[in-house]
Amino acid sequence: MNSKYLWTALAALIFLNGCNQEESSTLSTAVEPPKTDVELLNEQKWDDNRVYVTKDNYILMKEANGTIPGIMKPCFVVNSAKEWPREDLSNADSYDLPRVDFRWNNGDFVSASASEKAIYESYDKVWSIKTDGTDLRLVTDDFSGDVRIMRRSPNNRYLAYSYASRTSGGTDKVVFDVQTQKSTLLGTDLGHSQFLWAEDSSYLYFEDRAKYWKYEIATGKTTQMDDDFHFSEVGVIYGGKRYVVSDFGVVIYDELTDERLLSFGYPSKGDEIYSQFVKDYNVRKDFHMKNRSISPDGKYAWGESSKYRFFMNTETQDVKLEKKDPKKKSQYRFFDVLGLNADYVRSASAGSARQYLLTRDKKLFSQTQHWGQICSGHSATLSWLYNGFANNGAFVKEGK
């Protein structure tokens, strides 16, 4: 058992000091306090070699599938989320690697007549974890509904997310402050949710009531943007540029002036199929990217339609196209989470993590790891990268 995951407390020694006398003294005596519930549980021999974190939560260690044998990964069983450690911005050890936010309802499906605790465990919560599968943290449970989208600020402090509210009946858009543990409601409607953070985390763009808005963190001021202003569900602001991964490609704007700098995608005017793409809706929908991702610096973007996968370099405007074929080995699958420089990629699933170190030409199968990191509850999805520049963007430490 890896001692790194043995979360046991050191027993404090209590010294009883006698009074000093001229000719005699009383020796100090060490009294060991009774063992905690967690210590007693971890003294037992378990068939699955579990290690308890609290009396209701424990960790299993399992070997990951992949190109490197013998890599052990933790799988988390959380039966009491309230007892699990929360994300702590002051803990530097949590931020030595990139991390992902994800949604997870850690409990089983329950009926309306179930206990309050069972219902709470079955609800969505937002969690985070390092890209090597360690340091699971509860980010927020300050809501009641199904999470739709999450986006973390570049300084790691703020989480923008939306959820289908069980109280309002709409889609609530919220900014959660990890440091103060306070939530701010931005809007409530039945429409689509989009968020985009400023490079310095000072403001946030969001969509509400079919309009685009700007929310300033310091003042709490909300301003409606002009109709010709654009951003998307997947994008990033970096180096003074706003990268928008649209339905059919990438559009780049100057963030200060909102000038459109360039756009590209597939097909372009020089491609043979372009005329059909423009005229025929059925052709166009074959290229509509339903799944998309972008690297933290905006250099690389990825998209997946019903028939194709696209890998795009925003510096060179080069687009790699792959037709989806279940009989052939894919080179651009599982790119839902793009790391810095697209050195690493990761699938969107959080229950079963699938992670790759890409080849030099940015294709799969240089190195793979696949492991189940969630061992309780019924679903964990919507992985989204943050703290992406840590460890030079590498998802694991060298040699691990």
Short mmCIF file of C-alpha atoms in Angstrom, two decimals:
data_model
loop_
_atom_site.label_atom_id
_atom_site.label_comp_id
_atom_site.label_asym_id
_atom_site.label_seq_id
_atom_site.Cartn_x
_atom_site.Cartn_y
_atom_site.Cartn_z
CA MET A 1 0.00 0.00 0.00
CA ASN A 2 1.38 3.37 -0.98
CA SER A 3 1.92 5.37 2.21
CA LYS A 4 1.02 8.57 0.34
CA TYR A 5 -2.63 7.63 0.69
CA LEU A 6 -2.60 6.58 4.33
CA TRP A 7 -4.35 9.59 5.80
CA THR A 8 -3.85 8.95 9.49
CA ALA A 9 -3.22 11.47 12.21
CA LEU A 10 -0.14 11.38 14.44
CA ALA A 11 -1.04 10.85 18.09
CA ALA A 12 -0.06 13.76 20.32
CA LEU A 13 1.98 12.98 23.42
CA ILE A 14 0.72 14.53 26.63
CA PHE A 15 3.39 15.03 29.22
CA LEU A 16 2.48 15.25 32.84
CA ASN A 17 5.14 17.30 34.56
CA GLY A 18 5.62 16.97 38.29
CA CYS A 19 6.56 19.82 40.54
CA ASN A 20 10.27 20.34 41.03
CA GLN A 21 11.43 19.86 44.62
CA GLU A 22 14.85 20.47 46.15
CA GLU A 23 15.62 16.78 46.67
CA SER A 24 13.05 14.91 44.53
CA SER A 25 11.29 15.09 41.17
CA THR A 26 8.44 13.27 39.46
CA LEU A 27 9.12 11.67 36.06
CA SER A 28 6.92 12.79 33.16
CA THR A 29 4.50 10.18 31.87
CA ALA A 30 3.31 9.87 28.23
CA VAL A 31 -0.36 9.02 27.80
CA GLU A 32 -1.50 7.86 24.34
CA PRO A 33 -5.05 9.01 23.46
CA PRO A 34 -7.61 6.49 22.20
CA LYS A 35 -7.47 5.68 18.49
CA THR A 36 -9.85 7.42 16.11
CA ASP A 37 -12.52 5.63 14.09
CA VAL A 38 -10.38 6.06 10.96
CA GLU A 39 -7.30 4.57 12.63
CA LEU A 40 -9.31 1.59 13.86
CA LEU A 41 -10.81 1.04 10.39
CA ASN A 42 -7.38 1.19 8.76
CA GLU A 43 -6.02 -1.38 11.23
CA GLN A 44 -8.50 -3.91 9.89
CA LYS A 45 -7.60 -6.14 6.96
CA TRP A 46 -9.83 -5.39 3.99
CA ASP A 47 -10.11 -7.68 0.95
CA ASP A 48 -9.89 -4.68 -1.38
CA ASN A 49 -7.04 -3.03 0.61
CA ARG A 50 -9.09 0.11 1.10
CA VAL A 51 -7.68 3.05 3.04
CA TYR A 52 -10.18 5.17 4.96
CA VAL A 53 -10.03 8.96 4.77
CA THR A 54 -13.02 9.44 7.06
CA LYS A 55 -15.26 6.81 8.60
CA ASP A 56 -17.59 6.86 5.56
CA ASN A 57 -15.09 7.57 2.76
CA TYR A 58 -12.16 5.56 1.50
CA ILE A 59 -9.67 5.10 -1.34
CA LEU A 60 -8.94 2.01 -3.42
CA MET A 61 -5.68 1.62 -5.33
CA LYS A 62 -5.97 0.01 -8.76
CA GLU A 63 -3.55 -0.58 -11.61
CA ALA A 64 -4.12 1.64 -14.62
CA ASN A 65 -4.37 0.15 -18.10
CA GLY A 66 -1.89 1.59 -20.57
CA THR A 67 1.53 1.49 -22.14
CA ILE A 68 3.37 1.66 -18.80
CA PRO A 69 2.62 -1.35 -16.56
CA GLY A 70 2.43 -1.16 -12.78
CA ILE A 71 1.07 2.40 -12.51
CA MET A 72 -1.28 2.51 -9.52
CA LYS A 73 -4.12 5.04 -9.41
CA PRO A 74 -6.56 5.91 -6.63
CA CYS A 75 -10.27 5.24 -7.03
CA PHE A 76 -12.45 7.24 -4.66
CA VAL A 77 -15.47 6.01 -2.72
CA VAL A 78 -17.32 8.97 -1.22
CA ASN A 79 -20.39 8.10 0.85
CA SER A 80 -20.38 11.36 2.80
CA ALA A 81 -19.37 14.36 0.68
CA LYS A 82 -19.66 16.78 3.61
CA GLU A 83 -16.70 15.03 5.24
CA TRP A 84 -14.47 15.18 2.16
CA PRO A 85 -11.69 17.83 1.99
CA ARG A 86 -12.60 20.97 0.04
CA GLU A 87 -10.36 22.68 -2.46
CA ASP A 88 -8.00 25.04 -0.60
CA LEU A 89 -6.29 27.79 -2.58
CA SER A 90 -3.64 28.18 0.15
CA ASN A 91 -2.49 24.58 -0.29
CA ALA A 92 0.35 24.87 -2.82
CA ASP A 93 0.62 21.07 -3.15
CA SER A 94 -2.78 21.01 -4.84
CA TYR A 95 -1.52 23.17 -7.71
CA ASP A 96 1.76 21.56 -8.77
CA LEU A 97 -0.07 19.87 -11.67
CA PRO A 98 -2.90 20.87 -13.99
CA ARG A 99 -6.34 20.06 -12.61
CA VAL A 100 -9.83 19.36 -13.95
CA ASP A 101 -13.22 20.39 -12.60
CA PHE A 102 -16.02 17.88 -13.10
CA ARG A 103 -19.57 17.14 -11.96
CA TRP A 104 -20.28 14.03 -9.90
CA ASN A 105 -23.34 12.76 -8.06
CA ASN A 106 -21.41 10.54 -5.65
CA GLY A 107 -24.48 8.74 -4.25
CA ASP A 108 -26.85 6.19 -5.77
CA PHE A 109 -30.19 6.97 -7.37
CA VAL A 110 -32.83 7.39 -4.66
CA SER A 111 -36.57 7.94 -4.41
CA ALA A 112 -38.23 11.09 -3.13
CA SER A 113 -38.96 9.28 0.14
CA ALA A 114 -35.28 8.60 0.85
CA SER A 115 -33.47 10.23 3.75
CA GLU A 116 -32.23 13.81 3.44
CA LYS A 117 -28.61 12.59 3.46
CA ALA A 118 -29.22 10.01 0.73
CA ILE A 119 -30.89 12.63 -1.46
CA TYR A 120 -28.00 15.05 -0.89
CA GLU A 121 -25.40 12.43 -1.87
CA SER A 122 -27.32 11.67 -5.08
CA TYR A 123 -27.31 15.32 -6.17
CA ASP A 124 -24.71 16.84 -8.50
CA LYS A 125 -21.71 18.53 -6.91
CA VAL A 126 -18.64 20.12 -8.48
CA TRP A 127 -15.35 18.37 -7.71
CA SER A 128 -11.76 18.83 -8.84
CA ILE A 129 -8.76 16.54 -9.16
CA LYS A 130 -5.16 16.62 -10.39
CA THR A 131 -4.58 15.25 -13.87
CA ASP A 132 -2.54 12.38 -12.39
CA GLY A 133 -5.67 11.20 -10.54
CA THR A 134 -4.68 12.35 -7.05
CA ASP A 135 -5.89 15.06 -4.66
CA LEU A 136 -9.65 14.80 -5.12
CA ARG A 137 -11.37 17.89 -3.69
CA LEU A 138 -14.97 19.01 -3.27
CA VAL A 139 -15.33 22.45 -4.89
CA THR A 140 -18.96 23.32 -4.20
CA ASP A 141 -22.29 21.76 -3.27
CA ASP A 142 -23.99 25.15 -2.89
CA PHE A 143 -26.84 24.35 -5.29
CA SER A 144 -29.53 21.79 -6.05
CA GLY A 145 -29.77 20.72 -9.68
CA ASP A 146 -28.00 19.14 -12.62
CA VAL A 147 -24.78 20.86 -13.74
CA ARG A 148 -24.67 22.00 -17.36
CA ILE A 149 -21.26 23.65 -17.78
CA MET A 150 -18.26 24.73 -15.66
CA ARG A 151 -15.42 27.16 -16.36
CA ARG A 152 -12.66 28.06 -13.87
CA SER A 153 -10.92 31.46 -13.83
CA PRO A 154 -7.21 31.58 -14.79
CA ASN A 155 -6.25 32.46 -11.19
CA ASN A 156 -8.11 29.32 -9.98
CA ARG A 157 -10.20 31.31 -7.50
CA TYR A 158 -13.57 31.55 -9.25
CA LEU A 159 -15.79 28.89 -10.76
CA ALA A 160 -18.50 29.91 -13.22
CA TYR A 161 -21.11 27.22 -13.69
CA SER A 162 -24.74 26.72 -14.61
CA TYR A 163 -27.24 24.14 -13.50
CA ALA A 164 -30.88 23.20 -14.04
CA SER A 165 -32.30 24.56 -10.82
CA ARG A 166 -34.82 22.47 -8.89
CA THR A 167 -36.15 25.63 -7.22
CA SER A 168 -36.38 28.24 -10.01
CA GLY A 169 -37.18 25.78 -12.80
CA GLY A 170 -34.69 27.60 -15.04
CA THR A 171 -30.97 27.43 -15.69
CA ASP A 172 -29.13 29.33 -12.97
CA LYS A 173 -25.77 30.91 -13.89
CA VAL A 174 -23.48 31.33 -10.88
CA VAL A 175 -19.99 32.52 -9.94
CA PHE A 176 -18.60 30.67 -6.93
CA ASP A 177 -15.65 32.12 -4.96
CA VAL A 178 -13.50 29.20 -3.79
CA GLN A 179 -11.72 31.44 -1.27
CA THR A 180 -14.77 32.91 0.46
CA GLN A 181 -17.15 30.01 -0.35
CA LYS A 182 -19.76 32.54 -1.52
CA SER A 183 -21.94 32.27 -4.64
CA THR A 184 -23.22 35.09 -6.85
CA LEU A 185 -26.24 34.51 -9.09
CA LEU A 186 -25.70 36.05 -12.54
CA GLY A 187 -28.91 35.04 -14.26
CA THR A 188 -31.72 32.54 -14.58
CA ASP A 189 -33.33 31.49 -17.84
CA LEU A 190 -34.16 28.43 -19.91
CA GLY A 191 -31.54 29.15 -22.55
CA HIS A 192 -28.03 28.12 -23.39
CA SER A 193 -25.07 28.63 -21.01
CA GLN A 194 -21.67 30.02 -22.04
CA PHE A 195 -18.82 31.46 -19.98
CA LEU A 196 -15.45 33.02 -20.88
CA TRP A 197 -12.95 34.40 -18.36
CA ALA A 198 -10.65 37.38 -18.81
CA GLU A 199 -6.96 36.58 -18.94
CA ASP A 200 -6.43 38.28 -15.56
CA SER A 201 -9.67 36.87 -14.05
CA SER A 202 -11.03 40.40 -13.52
CA TYR A 203 -14.18 39.88 -15.58
CA LEU A 204 -16.34 37.18 -17.08
CA TYR A 205 -18.48 37.00 -20.21
CA PHE A 206 -21.67 34.96 -19.94
CA GLU A 207 -24.85 34.31 -21.88
CA ASP A 208 -28.28 34.92 -20.39
CA ARG A 209 -31.69 35.53 -22.00
CA ALA A 210 -30.10 35.10 -25.46
CA LYS A 211 -27.80 38.07 -24.81
CA TYR A 212 -24.10 38.35 -23.99
CA TRP A 213 -23.07 40.07 -20.75
CA LYS A 214 -19.89 41.14 -18.99
CA TYR A 215 -19.61 40.70 -15.23
CA GLU A 216 -16.84 42.57 -13.36
CA ILE A 217 -15.54 40.72 -10.31
CA ALA A 218 -14.38 43.71 -8.24
CA THR A 219 -17.52 45.83 -8.63
CA GLY A 220 -20.21 43.24 -9.36
CA LYS A 221 -21.29 45.38 -12.33
CA THR A 222 -23.04 43.64 -15.23
CA THR A 223 -23.04 45.19 -18.72
CA GLN A 224 -24.85 43.98 -21.83
CA MET A 225 -22.54 43.51 -24.82
CA ASP A 226 -23.29 44.71 -28.36
CA ASP A 227 -25.12 42.36 -30.70
CA ASP A 228 -22.05 41.90 -32.89
CA PHE A 229 -19.91 40.73 -29.95
CA HIS A 230 -19.07 37.02 -30.05
CA PHE A 231 -17.67 34.28 -27.85
CA SER A 232 -18.53 30.61 -27.51
CA GLU A 233 -19.00 27.77 -25.06
CA VAL A 234 -15.41 26.74 -25.81
CA GLY A 235 -12.77 29.45 -25.96
CA VAL A 236 -10.01 31.27 -24.12
CA ILE A 237 -8.58 34.77 -23.78
CA TYR A 238 -4.79 34.70 -23.91
CA GLY A 239 -2.08 37.08 -25.03
CA GLY A 240 -4.64 39.80 -25.65
CA LYS A 241 -6.60 37.62 -28.08
CA ARG A 242 -10.06 36.09 -27.74
CA TYR A 243 -10.20 32.62 -29.28
CA VAL A 244 -13.68 31.41 -30.23
CA VAL A 245 -14.15 27.76 -31.22
CA SER A 246 -17.29 28.01 -33.33
CA ASP A 247 -19.48 25.40 -35.02
CA PHE A 248 -17.15 25.05 -38.01
CA GLY A 249 -13.74 26.37 -36.97
CA VAL A 250 -11.91 29.03 -34.97
CA VAL A 251 -12.37 32.81 -34.94
CA ILE A 252 -9.79 35.06 -33.26
CA TYR A 253 -10.47 38.62 -32.03
CA ASP A 254 -8.38 41.34 -30.50
CA GLU A 255 -9.76 41.41 -26.96
CA LEU A 256 -9.13 45.13 -26.44
CA THR A 257 -10.62 46.45 -29.68
CA ASP A 258 -12.91 43.51 -30.57
CA GLU A 259 -11.40 43.56 -34.08
CA ARG A 260 -11.81 40.26 -35.91
CA LEU A 261 -8.26 39.16 -36.72
CA LEU A 262 -8.84 35.91 -38.59
CA SER A 263 -11.05 32.86 -38.96
CA PHE A 264 -10.44 29.43 -40.40
CA GLY A 265 -11.83 25.90 -40.37
CA TYR A 266 -12.86 23.04 -42.60
CA PRO A 267 -13.95 23.13 -45.31
CA SER A 268 -12.42 26.38 -46.55
CA LYS A 269 -12.91 28.06 -49.93
CA GLY A 270 -10.06 26.09 -51.44
CA ASP A 271 -11.56 22.69 -50.59
CA GLU A 272 -13.50 20.77 -53.23
CA ILE A 273 -16.54 20.24 -51.03
CA TYR A 274 -16.88 23.91 -50.06
CA SER A 275 -19.58 24.82 -52.62
CA GLN A 276 -21.76 21.93 -51.43
CA PHE A 277 -21.05 22.90 -47.83
CA VAL A 278 -22.40 26.40 -48.45
CA LYS A 279 -25.50 25.34 -50.39
CA ASP A 280 -26.59 22.07 -48.75
CA TYR A 281 -27.67 21.93 -45.10
CA ASN A 282 -27.27 18.13 -45.00
CA VAL A 283 -23.65 18.45 -46.08
CA ARG A 284 -23.06 21.29 -43.65
CA LYS A 285 -24.35 19.38 -40.64
CA ASP A 286 -21.78 16.63 -41.30
CA PHE A 287 -19.11 19.17 -40.37
CA HIS A 288 -20.89 20.78 -37.42
CA MET A 289 -18.63 20.33 -34.38
CA LYS A 290 -20.76 19.17 -31.45
CA ASN A 291 -17.78 18.45 -29.18
CA ARG A 292 -14.94 20.98 -28.91
CA SER A 293 -11.86 21.86 -26.85
CA ILE A 294 -8.98 24.36 -26.80
CA SER A 295 -5.54 24.46 -25.20
CA PRO A 296 -4.89 26.93 -22.33
CA ASP A 297 -2.93 29.31 -24.58
CA GLY A 298 -5.32 29.04 -27.54
CA LYS A 299 -2.68 27.54 -29.83
CA TYR A 300 -4.56 24.31 -30.54
CA ALA A 301 -8.25 23.51 -30.90
CA TRP A 302 -10.17 20.32 -31.56
CA GLY A 303 -13.66 19.47 -32.70
CA GLU A 304 -15.78 16.43 -33.45
CA SER A 305 -18.84 16.23 -35.68
CA SER A 306 -21.08 13.27 -36.46
CA LYS A 307 -18.69 12.16 -39.22
CA TYR A 308 -15.33 13.88 -38.67
CA ARG A 309 -12.72 14.94 -36.15
CA PHE A 310 -10.69 18.13 -36.61
CA PHE A 311 -7.38 19.16 -35.04
CA MET A 312 -6.49 22.81 -35.64
CA ASN A 313 -3.36 24.89 -35.15
CA THR A 314 -4.41 28.52 -34.64
CA GLU A 315 -0.93 29.87 -35.39
CA THR A 316 -0.55 28.19 -38.78
CA GLN A 317 -4.30 27.76 -39.53
CA ASP A 318 -3.52 24.14 -40.38
CA VAL A 319 -6.47 21.74 -40.02
CA LYS A 320 -6.02 17.97 -39.72
CA LEU A 321 -9.13 16.06 -40.78
CA GLU A 322 -10.05 12.52 -39.78
CA LYS A 323 -13.15 10.67 -40.95
CA LYS A 324 -14.66 8.62 -38.15
CA ASP A 325 -14.36 4.91 -38.89
CA PRO A 326 -14.88 2.27 -36.16
CA LYS A 327 -12.75 -0.17 -38.14
CA LYS A 328 -9.67 2.09 -38.08
CA LYS A 329 -7.50 3.28 -35.22
CA SER A 330 -8.32 6.92 -34.50
CA GLN A 331 -5.58 9.54 -34.16
CA TYR A 332 -7.77 12.38 -32.87
CA ARG A 333 -10.19 10.72 -30.48
CA PHE A 334 -10.48 11.61 -26.75
CA PHE A 335 -9.24 15.18 -27.29
CA ASP A 336 -12.06 16.60 -25.12
CA VAL A 337 -9.48 18.12 -22.75
CA LEU A 338 -6.45 19.68 -24.47
CA GLY A 339 -3.32 20.36 -22.44
CA LEU A 340 -0.75 23.07 -23.00
CA ASN A 341 0.92 22.72 -26.44
CA ALA A 342 -1.42 19.74 -26.95
CA ASP A 343 1.23 17.52 -25.39
CA TYR A 344 -1.44 15.71 -23.35
CA VAL A 345 -5.13 15.11 -24.01
CA ARG A 346 -7.89 13.62 -21.91
CA SER A 347 -11.44 12.36 -22.39
CA ALA A 348 -14.42 14.27 -21.01
CA SER A 349 -15.44 11.41 -18.74
CA ALA A 350 -14.34 11.80 -15.14
CA GLY A 351 -15.63 8.47 -13.85
CA SER A 352 -13.24 6.60 -16.09
CA ALA A 353 -10.24 8.76 -16.98
CA ARG A 354 -8.63 8.18 -20.36
CA GLN A 355 -5.42 10.17 -20.80
CA TYR A 356 -2.74 10.32 -23.51
CA LEU A 357 0.71 11.74 -24.02
CA LEU A 358 0.67 12.58 -27.72
CA THR A 359 3.32 11.86 -30.30
CA ARG A 360 5.49 14.70 -31.62
CA ASP A 361 3.10 15.21 -34.52
CA LYS A 362 0.20 15.48 -32.04
CA LYS A 363 -1.41 12.08 -32.55
CA LEU A 364 -2.48 9.39 -30.10
CA PHE A 365 -0.62 6.38 -28.75
CA SER A 366 2.73 7.73 -27.63
CA GLN A 367 1.68 6.84 -24.10
CA THR A 368 -1.72 5.95 -22.69
CA GLN A 369 -3.28 5.62 -19.27
CA HIS A 370 -6.83 4.53 -18.56
CA TRP A 371 -8.24 4.13 -15.07
CA GLY A 372 -11.46 4.27 -13.11
CA GLN A 373 -11.06 7.14 -10.67
CA ILE A 374 -14.64 7.17 -9.33
CA CYS A 375 -15.82 4.08 -7.43
CA SER A 376 -19.15 5.28 -6.06
CA GLY A 377 -22.21 7.11 -7.37
CA HIS A 378 -23.60 6.76 -10.86
CA SER A 379 -21.98 9.36 -13.14
CA ALA A 380 -19.07 11.78 -13.34
CA THR A 381 -18.67 13.92 -16.48
CA LEU A 382 -17.92 17.36 -17.99
CA SER A 383 -14.18 17.43 -17.25
CA TRP A 384 -12.71 20.89 -17.92
CA LEU A 385 -9.03 21.80 -17.51
CA TYR A 386 -7.73 24.60 -15.28
CA ASN A 387 -4.33 25.47 -13.76
CA GLY A 388 -3.16 24.29 -17.17
CA PHE A 389 0.29 25.95 -17.13
CA ALA A 390 1.47 24.10 -14.00
CA ASN A 391 4.29 21.55 -14.47
CA ASN A 392 4.86 23.08 -17.94
CA GLY A 393 1.48 21.70 -18.92
CA ALA A 394 2.42 18.03 -18.41
CA PHE A 395 -0.44 16.04 -16.87
CA VAL A 396 1.86 13.80 -14.80
CA LYS A 397 5.22 14.23 -13.09
CA GLU A 398 8.20 12.82 -14.97
CA GLY A 399 8.73 9.14 -14.29
CA LYS A 400 5.21 8.60 -12.87
#
